[in-house]
């Protein structure tokens, strides 16, 4: 192939993206409770070892582009859009008004707000630091975000206590730090009750998000399960207002099974919000777009959520790769992520309706029938021995559905 001049590269990439087919219309995409975070689209490709590869984009552009794609919801950290020094003053009001206008003009709603409690130097010792001034400031920041959320019409507030931990041992006392952290959440819930009354709106759903490692070496609340225990610990004044925002990759990172983590949240009635992405076990937070690494596991995750009527947001918390251009973020990265999600969601519907999986599952539950002596371990084992082969058959069928063989797609040898 001849070199492709820079002036023709966008058109070339767009042509191949078009040729992929399988894209849903913006109208179809809008029917799903899919949210696009400000920080995901605005990520410039930077990290500790990485210089930025993309130029900055503001919320007007992100909201406009999400609108064109058909991403109907938008989420943000306070400082993604408001400079830290402007928080709580007139500039905040002015920016929030501009956001409202931008959302309305592009047909989006704000679904979720979150407070940045990890980047600024004030959080060096976490939002639950020893210094009462830091903790008071943290409580104010969380409450201020709740106010922004109500102003923008959000339903969810997310808390990622990524800096609640340590690098060196012995300097913090964990039980004390957890108590102080709970005080911050309590302040946010109390503020919410007051502000919601003023607005005549329901209170927000407060969602804790775990990540097992990074940015601290040791994290006090590293998993969704740790957070469930924290919510039930008695430290929270309003545990009913607080649930989880699990992130697919964050459960995978510690070696857990995301589907099992989601199941534990479901049975606790705490699956409020879900960050969708992909990545690898036991590596850092690579935040790859949904379905690019573990499509089979993703299909299974969505079968679980569909069959339990999960109706919260699917938040596209991933990072477009550094190799993707500013143009590519909105022309390839986001639309393809949304479309893979919708396809996997539809496939999950096929799994639920599949007669083979249905019959196999029902047969396993029916078993081989009662045995003469209910304490005869050999007879119990033998009674459904042949049926247990169905486990493997179900797994095979799921792969067939994933690759389209159940619809007649064949391969020659
Ligand atoms: C940060 C984290 C994400 C969280 C964000 C919410 S911040 O990028 O890695 O997974 O969802 O604060
Ligand atoms: Mn996340
Ligand atoms: Mn992540």
Short mmCIF file of C-alpha atoms and ligand atoms in Angstrom, two decimals, residues 39 77 112 114-116 118 158-160 209-211 214 245 247 250 275 277 285 287 315 317 319, ligand 1:
data_model
loop_
_atom_site.label_atom_id
_atom_site.label_comp_id
_atom_site.label_asym_id
_atom_site.label_seq_id
_atom_site.Cartn_x
_atom_site.Cartn_y
_atom_site.Cartn_z
CA UNK A 39 -12.80 12.45 32.03
CA UNK A 77 -15.86 14.97 38.55
CA UNK A 112 -23.74 11.15 37.91
CA UNK A 114 -18.23 12.59 41.63
CA UNK A 115 -15.69 14.47 43.69
CA UNK A 116 -12.01 14.44 42.85
CA UNK A 118 -7.17 12.00 44.83
CA UNK A 158 -19.82 8.22 43.06
CA UNK A 159 -16.99 7.94 45.59
CA UNK A 160 -13.69 6.44 44.62
CA UNK A 209 -16.28 2.41 43.84
CA UNK A 210 -13.39 0.12 44.76
CA UNK A 211 -10.04 -0.34 43.05
CA UNK A 214 -3.18 2.22 42.56
CA UNK A 245 -20.46 1.41 41.73
CA UNK A 247 -16.05 -1.32 37.94
CA UNK A 250 -11.31 -3.21 39.20
CA UNK A 275 -18.50 1.20 35.37
CA UNK A 277 -14.60 -1.43 30.60
CA UNK A 285 -5.85 0.01 35.73
CA UNK A 287 -9.19 0.85 31.39
CA UNK A 315 -20.87 4.09 32.61
CA UNK A 317 -15.30 4.40 32.33
CA UNK A 319 -9.62 5.36 28.40
C1 LIG B 1 -10.49 7.39 38.36
C2 LIG B 1 -10.81 5.95 38.62
C3 LIG B 1 -12.11 5.59 38.00
C4 LIG B 1 -13.22 6.21 38.77
C5 LIG B 1 -13.26 7.68 38.65
C6 LIG B 1 -14.31 8.22 39.58
S1 LIG B 1 -11.75 8.44 38.89
O1 LIG B 1 -10.31 7.60 37.00
O2 LIG B 1 -9.75 5.14 38.11
O3 LIG B 1 -12.28 4.23 37.89
O4 LIG B 1 -14.45 5.72 38.27
O5 LIG B 1 -13.82 9.03 40.53
#
